Amino acid sequence: MQIISNAFGSYQTNCYILKVNDKDFIIDPGDGAYEWVLRNVTNPQAILITHGHFDHIFDVGILKREFKLPVYMHKDDVFMVAHQSDIYGYELFETDFAVDEGKINVSGVDFRFNHFAGHTPGCCMVEFRDVMFSGDFLFKGSIGRWDFEFSDANDMISSIFKCERISGDYKIYPGHGPSTTLKAERGNFLSYVSYIKSSIH
Ligand SMILES: [Zn+2]
Ligand SMILES: [Zn+2]
């Protein structure tokens, strides 16, 4: 197993390529990721999306078209693809698998979509073995914003408590910034909850 990453676009959104048994899985290809992915994949299988914000899906359309790849995303964020395309002008695409929370098998490899609504309705951490691609739910030393259109502060609070209940440790590969571990981030969770509560009262 190997994970490579690079940041793209004005928000420096991390695109990841997960390599398992000579199969490549692309996570969150943002604006400009296409060329980099092209150079770094040999056997691409699928595009997995942590959530529907434009900076995480910008190059999905072109990659899907060029490589004929299926797209996986939580069902509650699928609407965002069409909703933002007029504003940001990326290539529209169909979500082949609008998934719910749970395990999925993609080309013989097991993943799990863990739903953490709040930043967006269908925001997920995509789990593979002891790795979570945490999107904009959890970063090193912070969490995703809960004040965007379609964000929900109360859902974010519930999601933080849900995340706290995950047992064991995971490597966290966020949508922006450096990687971390769940163990390292766990200590901040209660202060995030108080901060969100104070921001909505
Ligand atoms: Zn986001
Ligand atoms: Zn983002």
PDB file of N, CA and C in Angstrom, residues 96-162:
ATOM      1  N   ASP A  96     -21.656   7.689 -10.193  1.00  0.00           N
ATOM      2  CA  ASP A  96     -22.115   6.330 -10.505  1.00  0.00           C
ATOM      3  C   ASP A  96     -22.631   5.608  -9.271  1.00  0.00           C
ATOM      4  N   PHE A  97     -21.970   5.861  -8.136  1.00  0.00           N
ATOM      5  CA  PHE A  97     -22.358   5.199  -6.894  1.00  0.00           C
ATOM      6  C   PHE A  97     -22.606   6.256  -5.822  1.00  0.00           C
ATOM      7  N   ALA A  98     -23.877   6.586  -5.621  1.00  0.00           N
ATOM      8  CA  ALA A  98     -24.262   7.526  -4.573  1.00  0.00           C
ATOM      9  C   ALA A  98     -24.439   6.688  -3.306  1.00  0.00           C
ATOM     10  N   VAL A  99     -23.394   6.590  -2.519  1.00  0.00           N
ATOM     11  CA  VAL A  99     -23.358   5.605  -1.442  1.00  0.00           C
ATOM     12  C   VAL A  99     -23.932   6.157  -0.146  1.00  0.00           C
ATOM     13  N   ASP A 100     -24.315   5.242   0.703  1.00  0.00           N
ATOM     14  CA  ASP A 100     -24.713   5.563   2.065  1.00  0.00           C
ATOM     15  C   ASP A 100     -23.521   5.211   2.958  1.00  0.00           C
ATOM     16  N   GLU A 101     -23.642   5.526   4.232  1.00  0.00           N
ATOM     17  CA  GLU A 101     -22.564   5.111   5.128  1.00  0.00           C
ATOM     18  C   GLU A 101     -22.419   3.586   5.101  1.00  0.00           C
ATOM     19  N   GLY A 102     -21.201   3.111   5.100  1.00  0.00           N
ATOM     20  CA  GLY A 102     -20.996   1.671   5.164  1.00  0.00           C
ATOM     21  C   GLY A 102     -19.841   1.214   4.308  1.00  0.00           C
ATOM     22  N   LYS A 103     -19.662  -0.110   4.327  1.00  0.00           N
ATOM     23  CA  LYS A 103     -18.561  -0.714   3.575  1.00  0.00           C
ATOM     24  C   LYS A 103     -18.907  -0.792   2.100  1.00  0.00           C
ATOM     25  N   ILE A 104     -17.912  -0.566   1.271  1.00  0.00           N
ATOM     26  CA  ILE A 104     -18.086  -0.815  -0.157  1.00  0.00           C
ATOM     27  C   ILE A 104     -16.851  -1.528  -0.675  1.00  0.00           C
ATOM     28  N   ASN A 105     -17.062  -2.357  -1.660  1.00  0.00           N
ATOM     29  CA  ASN A 105     -15.956  -3.028  -2.307  1.00  0.00           C
ATOM     30  C   ASN A 105     -15.775  -2.410  -3.683  1.00  0.00           C
ATOM     31  N   VAL A 106     -14.582  -1.874  -3.906  1.00  0.00           N
ATOM     32  CA  VAL A 106     -14.286  -1.225  -5.181  1.00  0.00           C
ATOM     33  C   VAL A 106     -13.152  -2.001  -5.840  1.00  0.00           C
ATOM     34  N   SER A 107     -13.426  -2.643  -6.937  1.00  0.00           N
ATOM     35  CA  SER A 107     -12.427  -3.437  -7.659  1.00  0.00           C
ATOM     36  C   SER A 107     -11.691  -4.412  -6.743  1.00  0.00           C
ATOM     37  N   GLY A 108     -12.415  -5.040  -5.850  1.00  0.00           N
ATOM     38  CA  GLY A 108     -11.816  -6.039  -4.974  1.00  0.00           C
ATOM     39  C   GLY A 108     -11.135  -5.475  -3.736  1.00  0.00           C
ATOM     40  N   VAL A 109     -11.221  -4.179  -3.540  1.00  0.00           N
ATOM     41  CA  VAL A 109     -10.592  -3.541  -2.383  1.00  0.00           C
ATOM     42  C   VAL A 109     -11.693  -2.954  -1.489  1.00  0.00           C
ATOM     43  N   ASP A 110     -11.584  -3.226  -0.171  1.00  0.00           N
ATOM     44  CA  ASP A 110     -12.622  -2.787   0.763  1.00  0.00           C
ATOM     45  C   ASP A 110     -12.371  -1.370   1.284  1.00  0.00           C
ATOM     46  N   PHE A 111     -13.373  -0.549   1.166  1.00  0.00           N
ATOM     47  CA  PHE A 111     -13.376   0.792   1.751  1.00  0.00           C
ATOM     48  C   PHE A 111     -14.600   0.907   2.655  1.00  0.00           C
ATOM     49  N   ARG A 112     -14.597   1.976   3.459  1.00  0.00           N
ATOM     50  CA  ARG A 112     -15.804   2.279   4.216  1.00  0.00           C
ATOM     51  C   ARG A 112     -16.039   3.778   4.159  1.00  0.00           C
ATOM     52  N   PHE A 113     -17.235   4.187   3.796  1.00  0.00           N
ATOM     53  CA  PHE A 113     -17.607   5.596   3.876  1.00  0.00           C
ATOM     54  C   PHE A 113     -18.187   5.836   5.272  1.00  0.00           C
ATOM     55  N   ASN A 114     -17.524   6.699   6.031  1.00  0.00           N
ATOM     56  CA  ASN A 114     -17.991   7.062   7.367  1.00  0.00           C
ATOM     57  C   ASN A 114     -18.577   8.473   7.294  1.00  0.00           C
ATOM     58  N   HIS A 115     -19.856   8.571   7.573  1.00  0.00           N
ATOM     59  CA  HIS A 115     -20.592   9.819   7.343  1.00  0.00           C
ATOM     60  C   HIS A 115     -20.432  10.779   8.525  1.00  0.00           C
ATOM     61  N   PHE A 116     -19.923  11.975   8.240  1.00  0.00           N
ATOM     62  CA  PHE A 116     -19.793  13.018   9.264  1.00  0.00           C
ATOM     63  C   PHE A 116     -20.369  14.320   8.717  1.00  0.00           C
ATOM     64  N   ALA A 117     -21.688  14.402   8.720  1.00  0.00           N
ATOM     65  CA  ALA A 117     -22.373  15.578   8.193  1.00  0.00           C
ATOM     66  C   ALA A 117     -22.012  16.820   9.004  1.00  0.00           C
ATOM     67  N   GLY A 118     -22.182  17.983   8.406  1.00  0.00           N
ATOM     68  CA  GLY A 118     -21.949  19.242   9.118  1.00  0.00           C
ATOM     69  C   GLY A 118     -21.263  20.254   8.221  1.00  0.00           C
ATOM     70  N   HIS A 119     -20.074  19.911   7.743  1.00  0.00           N
ATOM     71  CA  HIS A 119     -19.386  20.774   6.775  1.00  0.00           C
ATOM     72  C   HIS A 119     -20.192  20.810   5.472  1.00  0.00           C
ATOM     73  N   THR A 120     -20.579  19.639   5.010  1.00  0.00           N
ATOM     74  CA  THR A 120     -21.595  19.490   3.959  1.00  0.00           C
ATOM     75  C   THR A 120     -22.532  18.371   4.432  1.00  0.00           C
ATOM     76  N   PRO A 121     -23.700  18.230   3.787  1.00  0.00           N
ATOM     77  CA  PRO A 121     -24.639  17.191   4.249  1.00  0.00           C
ATOM     78  C   PRO A 121     -24.067  15.778   4.135  1.00  0.00           C
ATOM     79  N   GLY A 122     -23.263  15.522   3.090  1.00  0.00           N
ATOM     80  CA  GLY A 122     -22.764  14.167   2.858  1.00  0.00           C
ATOM     81  C   GLY A 122     -21.276  14.015   3.094  1.00  0.00           C
ATOM     82  N   CYS A 123     -20.731  14.876   3.937  1.00  0.00           N
ATOM     83  CA  CYS A 123     -19.289  14.861   4.213  1.00  0.00           C
ATOM     84  C   CYS A 123     -18.879  13.515   4.845  1.00  0.00           C
ATOM     85  N   CYS A 124     -17.821  12.934   4.322  1.00  0.00           N
ATOM     86  CA  CYS A 124     -17.392  11.615   4.802  1.00  0.00           C
ATOM     87  C   CYS A 124     -15.900  11.563   5.077  1.00  0.00           C
ATOM     88  N   MET A 125     -15.516  10.604   5.931  1.00  0.00           N
ATOM     89  CA  MET A 125     -14.132  10.160   5.978  1.00  0.00           C
ATOM     90  C   MET A 125     -14.128   8.793   5.294  1.00  0.00           C
ATOM     91  N   VAL A 126     -13.275   8.670   4.303  1.00  0.00           N
ATOM     92  CA  VAL A 126     -13.203   7.421   3.542  1.00  0.00           C
ATOM     93  C   VAL A 126     -12.098   6.561   4.138  1.00  0.00           C
ATOM     94  N   GLU A 127     -12.516   5.408   4.650  1.00  0.00           N
ATOM     95  CA  GLU A 127     -11.614   4.544   5.410  1.00  0.00           C
ATOM     96  C   GLU A 127     -11.048   3.427   4.532  1.00  0.00           C
ATOM     97  N   PHE A 128      -9.752   3.236   4.644  1.00  0.00           N
ATOM     98  CA  PHE A 128      -9.095   2.068   4.045  1.00  0.00           C
ATOM     99  C   PHE A 128      -8.081   1.550   5.063  1.00  0.00           C
ATOM    100  N   ARG A 129      -8.287   0.330   5.536  1.00  0.00           N
ATOM    101  CA  ARG A 129      -7.446  -0.257   6.588  1.00  0.00           C
ATOM    102  C   ARG A 129      -7.315   0.718   7.766  1.00  0.00           C
ATOM    103  N   ASP A 130      -6.079   1.172   8.095  1.00  0.00           N
ATOM    104  CA  ASP A 130      -5.943   2.090   9.236  1.00  0.00           C
ATOM    105  C   ASP A 130      -5.784   3.538   8.791  1.00  0.00           C
ATOM    106  N   VAL A 131      -6.350   3.840   7.617  1.00  0.00           N
ATOM    107  CA  VAL A 131      -6.243   5.193   7.053  1.00  0.00           C
ATOM    108  C   VAL A 131      -7.635   5.785   6.887  1.00  0.00           C
ATOM    109  N   MET A 132      -7.759   7.077   7.214  1.00  0.00           N
ATOM    110  CA  MET A 132      -8.985   7.817   6.914  1.00  0.00           C
ATOM    111  C   MET A 132      -8.623   9.008   6.031  1.00  0.00           C
ATOM    112  N   PHE A 133      -9.232   9.063   4.863  1.00  0.00           N
ATOM    113  CA  PHE A 133      -9.158  10.276   4.053  1.00  0.00           C
ATOM    114  C   PHE A 133     -10.286  11.175   4.568  1.00  0.00           C
ATOM    115  N   SER A 134      -9.891  12.186   5.333  1.00  0.00           N
ATOM    116  CA  SER A 134     -10.882  12.872   6.175  1.00  0.00           C
ATOM    117  C   SER A 134     -11.534  14.074   5.512  1.00  0.00           C
ATOM    118  N   GLY A 135     -11.159  14.369   4.266  1.00  0.00           N
ATOM    119  CA  GLY A 135     -11.812  15.476   3.559  1.00  0.00           C
ATOM    120  C   GLY A 135     -11.724  16.762   4.353  1.00  0.00           C
ATOM    121  N   ASP A 136     -12.840  17.483   4.440  1.00  0.00           N
ATOM    122  CA  ASP A 136     -12.864  18.719   5.218  1.00  0.00           C
ATOM    123  C   ASP A 136     -13.594  18.530   6.535  1.00  0.00           C
ATOM    124  N   PHE A 137     -13.697  17.292   6.991  1.00  0.00           N
ATOM    125  CA  PHE A 137     -14.256  17.099   8.335  1.00  0.00           C
ATOM    126  C   PHE A 137     -13.190  17.351   9.388  1.00  0.00           C
ATOM    127  N   LEU A 138     -12.044  16.719   9.229  1.00  0.00           N
ATOM    128  CA  LEU A 138     -11.011  16.785  10.274  1.00  0.00           C
ATOM    129  C   LEU A 138      -9.651  17.095   9.654  1.00  0.00           C
ATOM    130  N   PHE A 139      -9.010  18.133  10.193  1.00  0.00           N
ATOM    131  CA  PHE A 139      -7.658  18.518   9.767  1.00  0.00           C
ATOM    132  C   PHE A 139      -6.702  18.350  10.943  1.00  0.00           C
ATOM    133  N   LYS A 140      -5.420  18.516  10.660  1.00  0.00           N
ATOM    134  CA  LYS A 140      -4.440  18.586  11.749  1.00  0.00           C
ATOM    135  C   LYS A 140      -4.675  19.883  12.517  1.00  0.00           C
ATOM    136  N   GLY A 141      -5.129  19.776  13.753  1.00  0.00           N
ATOM    137  CA  GLY A 141      -5.327  20.947  14.611  1.00  0.00           C
ATOM    138  C   GLY A 141      -6.588  21.756  14.351  1.00  0.00           C
ATOM    139  N   SER A 142      -7.469  21.294  13.485  1.00  0.00           N
ATOM    140  CA  SER A 142      -8.733  22.013  13.300  1.00  0.00           C
ATOM    141  C   SER A 142      -9.780  21.128  12.622  1.00  0.00           C
ATOM    142  N   ILE A 143     -10.945  21.718  12.448  1.00  0.00           N
ATOM    143  CA  ILE A 143     -12.021  21.003  11.756  1.00  0.00           C
ATOM    144  C   ILE A 143     -12.548  21.880  10.631  1.00  0.00           C
ATOM    145  N   GLY A 144     -13.392  21.295   9.796  1.00  0.00           N
ATOM    146  CA  GLY A 144     -13.952  22.024   8.670  1.00  0.00           C
ATOM    147  C   GLY A 144     -14.945  23.086   9.098  1.00  0.00           C
ATOM    148  N   ARG A 145     -15.133  24.058   8.227  1.00  0.00           N
ATOM    149  CA  ARG A 145     -16.092  25.130   8.522  1.00  0.00           C
ATOM    150  C   ARG A 145     -17.521  24.592   8.508  1.00  0.00           C
ATOM    151  N   TRP A 146     -18.316  25.193   9.363  1.00  0.00           N
ATOM    152  CA  TRP A 146     -19.716  24.757   9.486  1.00  0.00           C
ATOM    153  C   TRP A 146     -20.654  25.912   9.136  1.00  0.00           C
ATOM    154  N   ASP A 147     -20.104  26.947   8.473  1.00  0.00           N
ATOM    155  CA  ASP A 147     -20.916  28.137   8.188  1.00  0.00           C
ATOM    156  C   ASP A 147     -21.129  28.361   6.692  1.00  0.00           C
ATOM    157  N   PHE A 148     -20.848  27.352   5.867  1.00  0.00           N
ATOM    158  CA  PHE A 148     -21.091  27.502   4.428  1.00  0.00           C
ATOM    159  C   PHE A 148     -22.558  27.207   4.121  1.00  0.00           C
ATOM    160  N   GLU A 149     -22.958  27.581   2.860  1.00  0.00           N
ATOM    161  CA  GLU A 149     -24.249  27.147   2.367  1.00  0.00           C
ATOM    162  C   GLU A 149     -24.279  25.607   2.467  1.00  0.00           C
ATOM    163  N   PHE A 150     -25.346  25.063   2.975  1.00  0.00           N
ATOM    164  CA  PHE A 150     -25.536  23.607   3.163  1.00  0.00           C
ATOM    165  C   PHE A 150     -24.755  23.032   4.342  1.00  0.00           C
ATOM    166  N   SER A 151     -23.981  23.865   5.058  1.00  0.00           N
ATOM    167  CA  SER A 151     -23.368  23.391   6.298  1.00  0.00           C
ATOM    168  C   SER A 151     -24.427  23.376   7.396  1.00  0.00           C
ATOM    169  N   ASP A 152     -24.130  22.648   8.471  1.00  0.00           N
ATOM    170  CA  ASP A 152     -25.048  22.607   9.603  1.00  0.00           C
ATOM    171  C   ASP A 152     -24.245  22.424  10.890  1.00  0.00           C
ATOM    172  N   ALA A 153     -24.267  23.464  11.723  1.00  0.00           N
ATOM    173  CA  ALA A 153     -23.455  23.463  12.937  1.00  0.00           C
ATOM    174  C   ALA A 153     -23.852  22.333  13.890  1.00  0.00           C
ATOM    175  N   ASN A 154     -25.163  22.087  14.024  1.00  0.00           N
ATOM    176  CA  ASN A 154     -25.599  21.020  14.944  1.00  0.00           C
ATOM    177  C   ASN A 154     -25.186  19.639  14.443  1.00  0.00           C
ATOM    178  N   ASP A 155     -25.254  19.457  13.135  1.00  0.00           N
ATOM    179  CA  ASP A 155     -24.761  18.193  12.571  1.00  0.00           C
ATOM    180  C   ASP A 155     -23.263  18.045  12.828  1.00  0.00           C
ATOM    181  N   MET A 156     -22.539  19.163  12.731  1.00  0.00           N
ATOM    182  CA  MET A 156     -21.092  19.112  12.961  1.00  0.00           C
ATOM    183  C   MET A 156     -20.797  18.677  14.394  1.00  0.00           C
ATOM    184  N   ILE A 157     -21.568  19.195  15.347  1.00  0.00           N
ATOM    185  CA  ILE A 157     -21.385  18.796  16.746  1.00  0.00           C
ATOM    186  C   ILE A 157     -21.641  17.297  16.904  1.00  0.00           C
ATOM    187  N   SER A 158     -22.748  16.818  16.322  1.00  0.00           N
ATOM    188  CA  SER A 158     -23.035  15.370  16.407  1.00  0.00           C
ATOM    189  C   SER A 158     -21.922  14.559  15.765  1.00  0.00           C
ATOM    190  N   SER A 159     -21.375  15.057  14.665  1.00  0.00           N
ATOM    191  CA  SER A 159     -20.322  14.320  13.968  1.00  0.00           C
ATOM    192  C   SER A 159     -19.039  14.254  14.788  1.00  0.00           C
ATOM    193  N   ILE A 160     -18.748  15.326  15.515  1.00  0.00           N
ATOM    194  CA  ILE A 160     -17.545  15.305  16.367  1.00  0.00           C
ATOM    195  C   ILE A 160     -17.704  14.251  17.475  1.00  0.00           C
ATOM    196  N   PHE A 161     -18.896  14.203  18.068  1.00  0.00           N
ATOM    197  CA  PHE A 161     -19.132  13.165  19.090  1.00  0.00           C
ATOM    198  C   PHE A 161     -19.063  11.767  18.485  1.00  0.00           C
ATOM    199  N   LYS A 162     -19.573  11.651  17.271  1.00  0.00           N
ATOM    200  CA  LYS A 162     -19.522  10.360  16.579  1.00  0.00           C
ATOM    201  C   LYS A 162     -18.066   9.951  16.320  1.00  0.00           C
TER     202      LYS A 162
END
